[in-house]
Coordinates of C-alpha atoms in Angstrom, one line a residue:
Chain A
M472 CA 10.7 -25.7 8.5
P473 CA 7.8 -27.5 7.8
S474 CA 8.6 -31.5 8.2
N475 CA 5.6 -32.8 5.9
L476 CA 2.6 -31.7 4.0
S477 CA -0.3 -32.8 6.6
E478 CA 1.7 -30.8 9.2
I479 CA 1.0 -27.8 6.9
I480 CA -2.5 -28.6 6.2
D481 CA -3.3 -29.2 10.0
N482 CA -1.7 -26.2 11.1
H483 CA -3.2 -23.8 8.7
S484 CA -6.7 -22.2 7.4
I485 CA -5.9 -21.0 4.6
I486 CA -3.2 -22.1 1.8
I487 CA -2.8 -19.2 -1.5
C488 CA -0.7 -20.8 -4.4
A489 CA 1.0 -18.1 -5.9
G490 CA 3.2 -18.2 -8.7
T491 CA 3.5 -16.9 -12.2
G492 CA 1.2 -17.8 -15.3
G493 CA 1.4 -21.5 -17.1
V494 CA 3.4 -23.6 -13.8
G495 CA 0.5 -25.4 -13.3
K496 CA -1.3 -23.6 -9.9
T497 CA -4.5 -25.1 -10.4
T498 CA -3.4 -28.4 -10.8
L499 CA -1.0 -28.5 -7.9
A500 CA -4.2 -26.3 -5.9
S501 CA -6.5 -29.1 -6.9
A502 CA -4.0 -32.0 -5.9
L503 CA -3.9 -30.5 -2.4
G504 CA -7.0 -29.9 -2.2
I505 CA -7.6 -33.7 -2.9
F506 CA -5.0 -34.5 -0.4
A507 CA -6.4 -32.8 2.6
A508 CA -9.8 -34.5 1.5
N509 CA -7.9 -37.5 2.0
Q510 CA -6.8 -36.2 5.8
G511 CA -10.5 -35.9 6.9
K512 CA -10.6 -32.2 6.1
K513 CA -13.7 -29.7 4.6
V514 CA -11.7 -28.6 1.9
L515 CA -12.6 -26.0 -0.5
V516 CA -10.4 -24.5 -3.7
L517 CA -10.7 -21.7 -5.4
T518 CA -10.1 -21.8 -8.8
I519 CA -10.0 -18.9 -11.3
D520 CA -10.2 -20.5 -14.6
P521 CA -9.4 -24.0 -15.0
A522 CA -8.8 -25.7 -18.1
R523 CA -12.2 -27.9 -19.3
R524 CA -10.6 -30.7 -18.6
L525 CA -9.4 -30.5 -15.0
A526 CA -12.9 -28.1 -14.5
D527 CA -15.1 -31.3 -16.1
A528 CA -12.6 -33.7 -13.7
L529 CA -13.9 -31.2 -10.1
N530 CA -17.7 -30.9 -11.5
L531 CA -16.9 -27.6 -12.3
T532 CA -19.4 -26.4 -15.1
K533 CA -19.8 -23.0 -16.5
P534 CA -22.1 -20.8 -15.6
L535 CA -21.3 -21.0 -12.0
T536 CA -21.5 -19.1 -8.5
D537 CA -21.8 -22.0 -5.9
D538 CA -19.1 -24.3 -4.6
V539 CA -19.4 -27.9 -6.2
L540 CA -18.6 -30.6 -4.4
A541 CA -15.4 -32.7 -6.2
Y542 CA -14.6 -35.4 -4.1
K543 CA -15.6 -37.2 -1.1
N544 CA -13.7 -39.8 1.3
N545 CA -14.9 -40.9 4.7
E546 CA -14.9 -37.7 6.5
G547 CA -12.6 -35.3 4.0
V548 CA -14.9 -34.0 1.4
L549 CA -13.4 -31.0 -1.2
Y550 CA -15.6 -29.1 -2.7
A551 CA -14.2 -26.4 -5.7
S552 CA -15.3 -23.1 -7.0
M553 CA -14.2 -21.0 -10.4
L554 CA -14.3 -17.2 -10.5
N555 CA -17.0 -15.7 -11.3
S556 CA -15.5 -11.6 -10.7
K557 CA -18.9 -10.4 -12.1
Y558 CA -21.2 -12.5 -9.3
I559 CA -18.7 -11.9 -6.5
F560 CA -18.4 -8.0 -7.2
D561 CA -22.0 -7.6 -7.4
S562 CA -22.7 -9.5 -3.7
F563 CA -19.8 -7.5 -2.3
I564 CA -21.2 -4.2 -3.2
E565 CA -24.6 -6.0 -2.3
R566 CA -22.7 -6.6 1.2
V567 CA -21.1 -3.2 1.8
S568 CA -23.8 -1.1 0.9
K569 CA -25.9 0.2 4.0
S570 CA -29.5 0.2 1.5
E571 CA -30.7 -1.0 -1.5
K572 CA -30.7 2.3 -3.5
V573 CA -27.4 2.6 -2.6
S574 CA -26.2 -0.9 -4.4
S575 CA -28.8 -0.5 -7.1
R576 CA -27.2 2.5 -7.9
I577 CA -23.7 1.6 -8.1
L578 CA -24.7 -2.0 -10.1
K579 CA -26.6 0.1 -12.8
N580 CA -23.8 2.6 -13.5
K581 CA -21.7 1.6 -16.9
I582 CA -18.4 2.4 -15.2
Y583 CA -18.8 0.2 -12.7
Q584 CA -20.0 -2.5 -15.1
K585 CA -17.2 -2.8 -17.1
L586 CA -14.9 -2.5 -14.6
S587 CA -16.5 -5.7 -12.4
T588 CA -16.2 -8.0 -15.5
T589 CA -12.9 -6.4 -17.0
L590 CA -10.2 -9.6 -17.4
S591 CA -7.3 -7.7 -15.6
D592 CA -6.7 -6.6 -11.4
S593 CA -9.9 -7.0 -10.8
Q594 CA -9.7 -11.0 -10.5
E595 CA -6.9 -10.5 -8.0
Y596 CA -9.4 -8.4 -6.1
T597 CA -12.5 -10.6 -6.5
A598 CA -10.1 -13.8 -5.6
L599 CA -9.0 -12.3 -1.8
E600 CA -13.2 -11.4 -1.8
K601 CA -14.3 -14.4 -2.7
L602 CA -11.6 -16.1 -0.3
H603 CA -12.8 -13.8 2.5
Q604 CA -16.4 -14.6 1.8
S605 CA -15.4 -18.4 2.3
F606 CA -13.5 -18.4 4.8
Y607 CA -16.4 -16.2 6.9
S608 CA -19.1 -18.7 6.0
K609 CA -17.2 -21.2 8.6
N610 CA -17.8 -23.8 6.1
Y611 CA -14.4 -25.0 5.5
D612 CA -11.4 -26.4 8.2
L613 CA -8.6 -25.3 5.2
I614 CA -9.5 -23.0 1.9
I615 CA -7.0 -23.5 -1.0
V616 CA -6.5 -21.0 -3.2
D617 CA -5.8 -20.2 -6.8
T618 CA -3.9 -17.2 -8.1
P619 CA -4.8 -15.6 -11.3
P620 CA -1.9 -16.1 -13.8
A621 CA 0.4 -13.1 -13.5
Q622 CA 3.9 -11.7 -14.9
H623 CA 5.0 -11.6 -11.5
A624 CA 4.0 -14.2 -8.4
I625 CA 3.9 -10.8 -6.4
D626 CA 0.8 -9.5 -8.2
F627 CA -1.8 -11.2 -6.3
L628 CA -0.9 -8.9 -3.9
R629 CA -0.5 -5.4 -5.4
A630 CA -3.0 -5.7 -7.9
P631 CA -5.8 -5.6 -5.3
K632 CA -4.5 -2.6 -4.0
K633 CA -5.1 -0.4 -7.0
I634 CA -8.7 -1.3 -7.1
S635 CA -8.6 -0.2 -3.5
A636 CA -6.9 2.7 -4.0
L637 CA -10.0 4.0 -6.2
F638 CA -12.3 3.7 -3.2
E639 CA -10.1 6.0 -1.1
S640 CA -11.7 9.0 -0.1
S641 CA -9.6 11.9 -1.9
I642 CA -10.0 9.9 -5.0
V643 CA -13.4 9.6 -4.8
K644 CA -13.9 13.6 -3.8
W645 CA -11.7 14.4 -6.5
F646 CA -13.9 12.7 -8.9
S647 CA -17.4 13.5 -7.5
Y648 CA -17.5 16.9 -6.6
K649 CA -18.1 19.5 -9.3
S650 CA -14.7 21.4 -10.5
K651 CA -14.9 24.4 -8.0
K652 CA -13.9 22.5 -5.5
R653 CA -10.9 20.6 -7.2
N654 CA -7.5 21.6 -6.8
K655 CA -6.5 23.8 -9.6
I656 CA -3.2 22.9 -11.8
S657 CA -3.6 24.8 -14.3
L658 CA -1.9 25.3 -17.7
L659 CA -2.4 28.2 -19.6
L660 CA -2.7 26.6 -23.3
N661 CA -4.6 28.7 -26.3
K662 CA -5.6 31.2 -23.7
G663 CA -7.5 28.9 -21.7
V664 CA -7.0 27.0 -18.4
F665 CA -7.3 23.6 -17.8
T666 CA -7.4 21.2 -15.3
A667 CA -6.4 17.7 -15.1
F668 CA -10.1 16.7 -15.2
D669 CA -10.2 19.3 -18.0
L670 CA -8.0 17.2 -20.2
L671 CA -10.0 14.2 -19.4
K672 CA -13.4 15.7 -20.6
K673 CA -11.5 16.4 -23.6
L674 CA -10.2 13.5 -23.9
T675 CA -13.9 11.0 -23.8
S676 CA -17.0 12.5 -23.6
T677 CA -19.5 14.5 -21.4
S678 CA -21.8 11.6 -21.1
F679 CA -18.7 9.5 -20.3
I680 CA -18.1 12.0 -17.4
D681 CA -21.1 12.2 -16.3
E682 CA -21.2 8.4 -15.9
L683 CA -17.8 9.3 -14.3
T684 CA -18.8 11.2 -11.6
D685 CA -22.0 9.4 -10.8
F686 CA -20.2 6.3 -10.2
F687 CA -17.8 7.7 -7.7
Q688 CA -20.8 10.0 -6.3
A689 CA -22.3 6.9 -5.2
I690 CA -19.9 5.0 -4.1
S691 CA -18.8 7.9 -1.9
D692 CA -21.1 6.3 0.4
L693 CA -19.4 3.0 0.4
V694 CA -15.9 4.4 1.1
G695 CA -15.8 3.5 4.9
P696 CA -17.3 -0.3 5.0
I697 CA -14.8 -0.8 1.7
R698 CA -12.0 0.2 3.6
E699 CA -12.9 -1.6 6.7
H700 CA -13.2 -4.9 4.7
S701 CA -9.6 -4.4 2.8
L702 CA -8.3 -4.3 6.5
E703 CA -10.0 -7.4 7.6
V704 CA -9.0 -8.9 3.6
Y705 CA -5.2 -8.5 4.8
K706 CA -5.4 -9.2 8.2
L707 CA -7.0 -12.7 7.0
L708 CA -3.4 -12.9 4.9
N709 CA -1.1 -12.0 7.9
S710 CA -2.5 -14.4 10.1
S711 CA -0.5 -17.3 11.2
K712 CA -3.0 -19.2 10.0
T713 CA -2.4 -18.4 6.2
T714 CA 0.5 -19.6 4.4
F715 CA 1.6 -19.1 0.8
F716 CA 3.3 -22.1 -1.5
L717 CA 5.2 -20.7 -4.3
I718 CA 4.5 -22.5 -7.3
T719 CA 7.2 -22.3 -10.4
S720 CA 9.3 -24.0 -12.9
F721 CA 13.2 -25.1 -13.8
E722 CA 13.8 -22.0 -16.3
S723 CA 16.3 -19.6 -14.3
Q724 CA 14.3 -16.2 -14.8
R725 CA 11.6 -18.0 -12.7
L726 CA 13.9 -19.0 -10.3
Q727 CA 14.8 -15.6 -10.3
E728 CA 11.0 -14.7 -9.8
A729 CA 10.9 -17.1 -6.6
L730 CA 13.9 -15.3 -5.2
S731 CA 12.0 -11.9 -5.2
F732 CA 8.8 -12.9 -4.2
Q733 CA 10.5 -14.8 -1.0
T734 CA 12.2 -11.0 -0.1
N735 CA 8.4 -9.3 -0.8
L736 CA 7.0 -12.0 1.0
K737 CA 8.9 -11.3 3.6
K738 CA 8.7 -7.5 3.7
E739 CA 5.0 -7.3 4.5
G740 CA 5.1 -10.2 7.0
Y741 CA 3.6 -12.9 5.3
S742 CA 4.6 -16.7 5.3
L743 CA 5.7 -18.7 2.4
S744 CA 5.9 -22.2 3.4
V745 CA 7.4 -23.9 0.3
I746 CA 8.7 -23.8 -3.2
I747 CA 7.4 -26.5 -5.3
V748 CA 9.1 -26.5 -8.6
N749 CA 6.3 -28.0 -10.7
R750 CA 6.8 -30.9 -13.8
A751 CA 10.7 -30.6 -13.1
L752 CA 11.6 -34.3 -14.0
P753 CA 10.3 -36.9 -16.1
E754 CA 9.2 -40.0 -14.9
W755 CA 11.6 -42.1 -16.1
K756 CA 14.7 -42.9 -14.0
G757 CA 17.9 -42.8 -15.8
N758 CA 17.9 -46.0 -17.7
K759 CA 21.1 -45.6 -19.7
D760 CA 20.3 -49.5 -21.4
I761 CA 19.4 -48.2 -24.8
S762 CA 20.7 -50.2 -27.6
T763 CA 20.2 -47.8 -30.3
E764 CA 22.7 -45.3 -31.0
S765 CA 20.6 -42.4 -32.1
L766 CA 18.3 -42.9 -29.0
Y767 CA 20.8 -43.5 -26.6
K768 CA 22.4 -40.0 -28.2
Y769 CA 18.9 -38.3 -27.7
Y770 CA 18.7 -40.1 -24.2
L771 CA 21.6 -38.4 -23.2
K772 CA 20.7 -34.6 -24.6
F773 CA 17.4 -35.0 -22.4
D774 CA 19.0 -36.3 -19.4
N775 CA 21.9 -33.1 -19.6
Y776 CA 18.9 -31.0 -19.5
Y777 CA 17.5 -32.1 -16.4
Q778 CA 20.3 -32.9 -14.8
N779 CA 21.9 -28.9 -15.3
N780 CA 18.0 -27.4 -14.4
L781 CA 18.8 -29.6 -10.9
K782 CA 22.1 -28.1 -10.7
L783 CA 20.5 -24.7 -10.8
L784 CA 18.6 -25.4 -8.6
K785 CA 20.2 -26.4 -5.9
D786 CA 22.7 -23.6 -6.5
S787 CA 20.4 -20.5 -5.9
K788 CA 20.1 -18.3 -3.7
I789 CA 16.7 -19.3 -2.9
A790 CA 17.5 -22.5 -2.0
K791 CA 19.6 -21.7 0.8
Q792 CA 16.4 -19.8 2.3
I793 CA 13.2 -22.1 1.6
K794 CA 12.3 -25.6 1.3
I795 CA 12.4 -26.7 -2.5
I796 CA 10.6 -29.8 -4.0
T797 CA 10.2 -31.0 -7.3
V798 CA 7.0 -32.7 -8.4
P799 CA 7.6 -34.6 -11.4
D800 CA 5.9 -34.1 -14.9
L801 CA 3.1 -36.6 -15.0
T802 CA 1.6 -35.0 -18.3
G803 CA 1.3 -38.4 -19.9
E804 CA -1.9 -38.8 -17.9
A805 CA -5.1 -37.9 -18.4
Y806 CA -6.6 -35.5 -15.9
D807 CA -8.9 -36.9 -13.5
L808 CA -8.8 -37.0 -10.0
E809 CA -6.6 -40.0 -9.8
T810 CA -3.8 -38.2 -11.7
L811 CA -4.5 -35.4 -9.1
D812 CA -4.4 -37.8 -6.2
K813 CA -0.7 -39.1 -7.9
I814 CA 0.7 -36.0 -7.9
S815 CA -0.6 -35.1 -4.2
K816 CA 1.4 -38.2 -3.1
K817 CA 4.4 -36.8 -5.1
L818 CA 4.2 -33.6 -3.2
D819 CA 3.6 -35.4 -0.3
S820 CA 6.8 -37.6 -0.7
G821 CA 9.2 -34.4 -1.9
F822 CA 8.6 -33.3 1.7
A823 CA 10.6 -36.2 3.2
Chain B
M1079 CA 6.0 -18.3 -44.5
E1080 CA 2.6 -17.0 -44.6
L1081 CA 2.9 -15.1 -41.6
F1082 CA 5.4 -12.6 -42.3
D1083 CA 3.0 -11.4 -45.2
K1084 CA 0.8 -9.8 -42.3
K1085 CA 2.5 -6.4 -40.5
I1086 CA 1.3 -6.9 -37.2
L1087 CA 1.6 -10.2 -35.4
F1088 CA -0.1 -10.4 -32.1
M1089 CA 2.1 -13.4 -30.1
T1090 CA -0.6 -15.7 -27.9
G1091 CA -1.0 -18.4 -25.7
K1092 CA -1.2 -19.5 -21.9
G1093 CA 2.0 -19.1 -20.1
G1094 CA 5.0 -21.2 -20.1
V1095 CA 4.4 -22.2 -23.7
G1096 CA 7.6 -20.1 -25.4
K1097 CA 5.8 -17.2 -26.3
S1098 CA 9.2 -14.9 -25.9
T1099 CA 11.0 -17.7 -27.3
L1100 CA 8.7 -18.0 -30.6
T1101 CA 8.9 -13.9 -30.6
G1102 CA 12.6 -14.0 -31.6
A1103 CA 12.6 -17.0 -33.2
L1104 CA 10.4 -15.7 -35.5
A1105 CA 11.8 -12.1 -35.5
L1106 CA 15.1 -13.4 -36.7
K1107 CA 13.9 -15.3 -39.5
A1108 CA 12.1 -12.7 -41.1
A1109 CA 14.8 -10.2 -40.4
A1110 CA 17.0 -13.0 -42.3
L1111 CA 14.9 -12.4 -44.8
N1112 CA 15.7 -8.6 -45.3
K1113 CA 11.9 -7.6 -43.4
R1114 CA 12.8 -4.8 -41.1
V1115 CA 11.0 -5.9 -38.0
L1116 CA 9.8 -4.4 -34.8
I1117 CA 9.5 -6.7 -31.7
I1118 CA 7.0 -5.1 -29.0
E1119 CA 7.0 -6.4 -25.7
L1120 CA 4.4 -5.5 -23.1
G1121 CA 4.7 -6.0 -19.5
T1122 CA 7.3 -4.8 -17.4
E1123 CA 10.1 -6.9 -18.2
S1124 CA 11.8 -8.2 -21.0
A1125 CA 12.1 -11.8 -21.5
L1126 CA 14.0 -11.0 -25.2
G1127 CA 16.5 -8.7 -24.3
S1128 CA 18.7 -11.4 -22.6
Y1129 CA 19.1 -13.2 -25.8
F1130 CA 20.4 -10.1 -27.1
N1131 CA 22.7 -8.8 -24.3
I1132 CA 20.5 -6.3 -23.3
K1133 CA 20.4 -5.0 -20.3
Q1134 CA 18.1 -2.3 -19.8
L1135 CA 14.2 -1.8 -20.8
C1136 CA 14.0 -0.2 -24.4
Q1137 CA 12.0 2.5 -23.7
Y1138 CA 11.9 3.4 -28.0
P1139 CA 13.0 0.9 -30.7
K1140 CA 16.7 0.3 -30.1
V1141 CA 18.4 -1.6 -32.8
I1142 CA 19.8 -5.2 -31.4
T1143 CA 20.9 -6.7 -34.9
K1144 CA 20.5 -6.3 -38.9
N1145 CA 16.9 -5.7 -39.8
L1146 CA 15.8 -6.4 -35.9
S1147 CA 14.8 -3.8 -33.3
L1148 CA 13.7 -3.9 -29.6
L1149 CA 10.8 -1.4 -28.1
N1150 CA 9.4 -2.6 -24.3
L1151 CA 6.2 -0.8 -24.6
T1152 CA 4.7 0.9 -21.4
V1153 CA 1.6 2.6 -21.0
E1154 CA 3.4 6.1 -19.4
N1155 CA 5.3 5.9 -23.2
S1156 CA 2.5 5.5 -25.3
L1157 CA 0.0 8.0 -23.7
R1158 CA 3.0 10.4 -24.1
E1159 CA 3.2 10.3 -27.6
Y1160 CA -0.6 10.2 -27.7
F1161 CA -0.9 13.6 -26.0
L1162 CA 2.3 14.9 -27.9
H1163 CA 0.4 13.9 -31.1
L1164 CA -2.8 15.4 -29.4
F1165 CA -1.5 18.7 -27.8
K1166 CA 1.7 19.3 -29.2
V1167 CA 3.3 19.9 -26.0
D1168 CA 5.0 17.8 -23.3
L1169 CA 3.7 19.9 -20.3
V1170 CA 0.2 18.5 -21.0
F1171 CA 1.3 14.9 -20.4
K1172 CA 3.1 16.0 -17.3
L1173 CA -0.2 17.7 -16.1
F1174 CA -2.2 14.4 -16.6
F1175 CA 0.1 11.7 -15.7
E1176 CA 1.6 13.7 -12.5
N1177 CA -1.5 14.2 -11.4
K1178 CA -2.0 11.3 -8.4
V1179 CA -5.7 11.1 -8.8
M1180 CA -5.2 10.6 -12.7
R1181 CA -2.7 8.0 -12.2
T1182 CA -4.8 6.1 -9.5
F1183 CA -7.6 6.2 -12.1
L1184 CA -5.2 5.0 -15.0
N1185 CA -4.4 2.1 -13.2
V1186 CA -7.4 0.6 -12.9
A1187 CA -9.6 2.1 -15.3
P1188 CA -10.7 -0.4 -17.7
A1189 CA -10.1 -1.0 -21.0
L1190 CA -7.9 2.6 -20.8
K1191 CA -4.4 0.8 -20.5
E1192 CA -4.8 -1.4 -22.9
I1193 CA -5.6 1.5 -25.9
A1194 CA -2.7 3.5 -25.2
I1195 CA -0.7 0.5 -26.1
L1196 CA -2.6 -0.8 -29.2
G1197 CA -2.8 2.7 -30.1
K1198 CA 1.0 2.9 -30.1
I1199 CA 1.3 -0.7 -31.8
T1200 CA -1.2 0.6 -34.5
S1201 CA -0.1 4.5 -34.7
G1202 CA 2.3 3.9 -37.8
L1203 CA -0.4 2.7 -39.6
R1204 CA -2.9 5.0 -38.4
E1205 CA 0.3 7.7 -39.6
V1206 CA -0.6 9.5 -36.0
G1207 CA 2.8 9.9 -34.1
P1208 CA 6.3 9.4 -35.2
P1209 CA 6.7 6.8 -38.0
M1210 CA 7.3 3.6 -37.9
P1211 CA 9.5 2.5 -40.5
Y1212 CA 9.1 -1.3 -40.4
D1213 CA 7.9 -4.2 -42.7
L1214 CA 6.6 -6.4 -39.6
I1215 CA 5.8 -5.8 -35.8
I1216 CA 5.6 -8.9 -33.7
V1217 CA 3.9 -8.6 -30.2
D1218 CA 4.7 -10.2 -27.5
S1219 CA 2.0 -10.1 -24.6
F1220 CA 2.3 -12.1 -22.3
S1221 CA -1.1 -14.4 -21.4
T1222 CA -4.1 -15.3 -23.5
G1223 CA -6.0 -13.2 -20.6
H1224 CA -3.9 -9.9 -21.3
T1225 CA -4.3 -10.8 -25.2
L1226 CA -8.1 -11.2 -25.0
A1227 CA -8.2 -7.5 -22.7
L1228 CA -6.2 -6.0 -25.3
F1229 CA -8.6 -6.8 -28.4
R1230 CA -11.4 -6.3 -26.1
A1231 CA -10.8 -3.2 -25.0
P1232 CA -12.1 -0.5 -28.7
K1233 CA -15.1 -1.6 -28.2
G1234 CA -15.1 -1.5 -24.2
I1235 CA -14.2 1.9 -24.7
Q1236 CA -17.2 2.8 -27.2
E1237 CA -19.6 1.1 -25.1
I1238 CA -19.3 3.9 -22.5
M1239 CA -18.4 6.4 -24.8
R1240 CA -20.3 7.0 -27.7
M1241 CA -17.9 10.3 -28.9
G1242 CA -14.7 11.8 -28.5
P1243 CA -11.2 11.7 -29.4
L1244 CA -10.7 8.7 -27.7
M1245 CA -13.8 6.7 -28.9
R1246 CA -12.8 8.2 -32.4
Q1247 CA -9.3 6.4 -32.1
C1248 CA -11.1 3.3 -30.8
E1249 CA -12.7 3.1 -33.9
D1250 CA -9.7 3.7 -35.9
I1251 CA -7.6 1.0 -34.1
N1252 CA -10.7 -1.5 -34.6
Y1253 CA -11.0 -1.2 -37.9
I1254 CA -7.2 -2.1 -38.2
L1255 CA -7.4 -4.5 -35.9
Q1256 CA -10.3 -6.4 -38.0
N1257 CA -8.3 -6.2 -41.5
S1258 CA -7.0 -9.9 -41.6
Q1259 CA -4.3 -8.5 -44.3
I1260 CA -2.7 -6.5 -41.7
V1261 CA -3.7 -7.9 -38.7
G1262 CA -2.7 -11.8 -37.6
C1263 CA -2.7 -13.9 -34.3
V1264 CA -0.3 -16.7 -33.5
V1265 CA -1.5 -19.2 -30.8
T1266 CA 1.3 -21.1 -29.4
T1267 CA 0.6 -24.2 -28.2
L1268 CA 2.3 -27.5 -26.6
P1269 CA 1.6 -30.9 -27.5
E1270 CA 0.4 -31.7 -24.1
E1271 CA -3.3 -32.6 -22.9
L1272 CA -3.9 -29.3 -21.2
S1273 CA -2.1 -26.8 -23.4
I1274 CA -3.9 -28.4 -26.6
T1275 CA -7.5 -27.8 -24.7
E1276 CA -7.0 -24.6 -23.7
S1277 CA -5.4 -23.6 -27.0
L1278 CA -8.9 -25.3 -28.7
E1279 CA -11.0 -22.7 -26.6
L1280 CA -8.9 -19.7 -27.3
L1281 CA -9.0 -20.4 -31.1
N1282 CA -12.9 -20.7 -30.4
T1283 CA -13.0 -17.5 -28.8
L1284 CA -11.1 -15.8 -31.3
K1285 CA -13.1 -16.8 -34.2
K1286 CA -16.4 -15.9 -32.9
E1287 CA -15.5 -13.1 -31.0
F1288 CA -13.4 -11.0 -32.9
H1289 CA -13.7 -13.1 -36.2
I1290 CA -9.9 -13.7 -36.6
Q1291 CA -8.8 -16.8 -37.7
P1292 CA -5.2 -16.8 -35.9
S1293 CA -2.4 -19.2 -36.9
L1294 CA -1.1 -22.1 -34.6
I1295 CA 2.4 -23.3 -33.7
I1296 CA 3.0 -26.3 -31.8
N1297 CA 5.7 -26.0 -30.0
K1298 CA 8.5 -28.2 -28.2
M1299 CA 7.8 -31.0 -30.4
I1300 CA 9.8 -34.1 -30.9
P1301 CA 11.7 -33.9 -33.6
E1302 CA 10.5 -36.3 -36.6
N1303 CA 13.8 -37.7 -37.1
Y1304 CA 13.9 -39.5 -33.8
I1305 CA 10.7 -41.0 -35.1
T1306 CA 11.0 -43.3 -38.0
D1307 CA 8.5 -45.3 -39.9
N1308 CA 10.2 -48.1 -38.2
I1309 CA 9.3 -47.0 -34.2
E1310 CA 7.4 -50.2 -34.0
S1311 CA 10.8 -52.2 -34.6
L1312 CA 12.4 -49.6 -32.7
K1313 CA 9.9 -50.7 -29.9
K1314 CA 10.9 -54.4 -30.1
I1315 CA 14.6 -53.7 -29.3
N1316 CA 14.1 -51.1 -26.4
M1317 CA 11.4 -52.6 -24.8
D1318 CA 10.7 -52.0 -21.5
N1319 CA 13.4 -48.9 -21.5
P1320 CA 11.1 -46.1 -19.8
F1321 CA 13.0 -43.5 -22.0
F1322 CA 11.4 -45.1 -24.9
D1323 CA 8.3 -45.9 -23.7
F1324 CA 8.3 -42.1 -22.4
L1325 CA 9.0 -40.9 -26.2
Y1326 CA 7.1 -43.3 -27.6
H1327 CA 4.2 -42.0 -25.4
K1328 CA 5.0 -38.6 -26.7
Y1329 CA 5.2 -39.0 -30.0
K1330 CA 2.1 -40.9 -30.1
K1331 CA 0.1 -38.2 -28.0
Q1332 CA 1.6 -35.8 -30.5
K1333 CA 0.3 -37.6 -33.7
E1334 CA -2.9 -37.6 -32.1
F1335 CA -3.2 -33.8 -31.4
V1336 CA -1.8 -32.6 -34.8
D1337 CA -4.8 -34.3 -36.0
L1338 CA -7.0 -33.5 -34.0
L1339 CA -5.7 -29.9 -34.6
R1340 CA -5.6 -30.0 -38.3
K1341 CA -9.4 -30.6 -38.1
E1342 CA -9.6 -27.0 -36.3
T1343 CA -7.3 -25.0 -37.6
A1344 CA -5.1 -23.7 -40.8
P1345 CA -2.1 -23.1 -41.1
I1346 CA -0.2 -25.1 -38.7
Y1347 CA 3.2 -24.6 -38.1
F1348 CA 5.8 -26.4 -35.8
S1349 CA 8.9 -26.0 -33.6
N1350 CA 11.0 -28.4 -32.6
L1351 CA 12.2 -29.3 -28.2
N1352 CA 15.5 -27.7 -28.0
L1353 CA 17.2 -29.3 -25.1
Q1354 CA 20.1 -26.9 -25.3
E1355 CA 18.5 -24.1 -23.8
N1356 CA 21.0 -20.7 -23.2
L1357 CA 20.8 -17.2 -23.7
S1358 CA 21.8 -16.3 -27.0
S1359 CA 20.5 -15.5 -30.3
H1360 CA 21.9 -18.1 -31.7
F1361 CA 19.3 -20.3 -29.6
L1362 CA 17.1 -18.3 -31.1
S1363 CA 18.2 -18.8 -34.5
Q1364 CA 18.2 -22.5 -34.0
I1365 CA 14.4 -22.6 -33.2
G1366 CA 13.7 -20.4 -36.0
E1367 CA 15.2 -22.8 -38.2
S1368 CA 13.7 -25.8 -37.1
I1369 CA 9.7 -24.0 -37.6
R1370 CA 8.2 -25.1 -40.7
A1371 CA 4.8 -25.3 -41.9
Q1372 CA 2.6 -28.5 -42.4

């Protein structure tokens, strides 16, 4: 079990802040970044889609393709980046393509263009790709990865596999060859014989099928390099220098989610360092010296609420398995570097 | 409530603001007004099931209380119904869906999943597939990003396909989505800095990209009966008490945000912070009772 935050930072090159949507991952990831920079490290925080106030604090202004300097302190420095899926996907294709002819054919394809810009799944894929690029640039001591909002924390690891599956050679072959070579699973319908592909044709249009075939023919050259690349990415995640922080909140459903995330991570051999329950308690300590009765009654309601949640946390299965830290709710403050610094100090003291 | 005049409501907003709770609360409120309501949940889990003691996902609309049904929509079931409508035999769907390649493709292909879902949500109104005998359908999608992906899907498909049954389906879906008398969008926000800025961005996106004027619900508000006109005198009595400072600060900020939001959009609804959280439909009714227009 890790004894303090500095130790974790010293021992790792990659920290991934996983969790569902809306728990404060981006804020905590940024706060971690400030802390590590204050430790004298060269840090990069990869954010996905930070809210404007936070983005401003980190000097992230759209549109953006490069890493920007967010904070500097003696020897330590924090760079920040915002996920630009399209840019990353395009440069990824260029990197794995052996020639410009191959890459430009893909980049021009309409299916590819839609795939590379759509909101779902591709964010996880491109976040991993950006991590890979940043790591191998060797510019940083530590990379902190914010993850896209998801219904389940484990989606960060599962979603990219869905995209990788598309690049599997069997799938690519299926789409790029003409129908004669396709496995005929036939269905007698209205005296006709259909395959799954025929069905797709019936539902969509010829031009779409042509575009689709062109896409798969174009990427058939890249199947090998992409697969190797995927393996490299997952090796990076599995490395002993990579660890996960799970960010969550009090609601009991989230704690249940934390348990299944921990189980899943263990299964796949990844390392989870700590669970952080964000915005767990307000800053005010229990001061019962309230003279107005209605106010006192309201205070009791609040106090009860927090005590109940704390109890749920302490009694939860997950508390027995892994270190849990609570970070108080500092959302009365503005979202600037100073607040992030405060949050990072609370995080650090949570380990004690 | 003006909200209940629509036929389909999409609940949206960043994660953690209380969308699902408000979905349940609004649904119960409408059901109490004798509207036949259907809650549609997207995603692989049910947030609302536990409030109504439902242990399993509802693959088909299930009546959970008077005037109220719940449906957990999956891409698979939506497609199955669509195929049934198109081809009249279930075998066709099996052929398509049990093909590993097709499934992989469907999993990743942009917009296809979203169209399947939107298709089902609007199917009743388009008179396609099994009837949807409801006065109001409330859709709880699980985050801003996914809701935007939903709305963008029909146009996305149309950009890749110039013709075909799927393309025509998208045209029909878009036609309904753009009808503001039928479809409404509710953005849920919290009276907090980050949440407010994000919600304003979302409001803007919805307006600019889809010409939708969403309604706004500010959730987890400090109820006004704890804040009176005498707050300044209360302050004098309870000065230096950290809890009072906390409340006072929250109240001031809340007021600021409400004033800011009023300039940006209407209508705005308020919903109270309820510290006695529990998994019951009664809790949802309590929340529902506190929802009011301002």
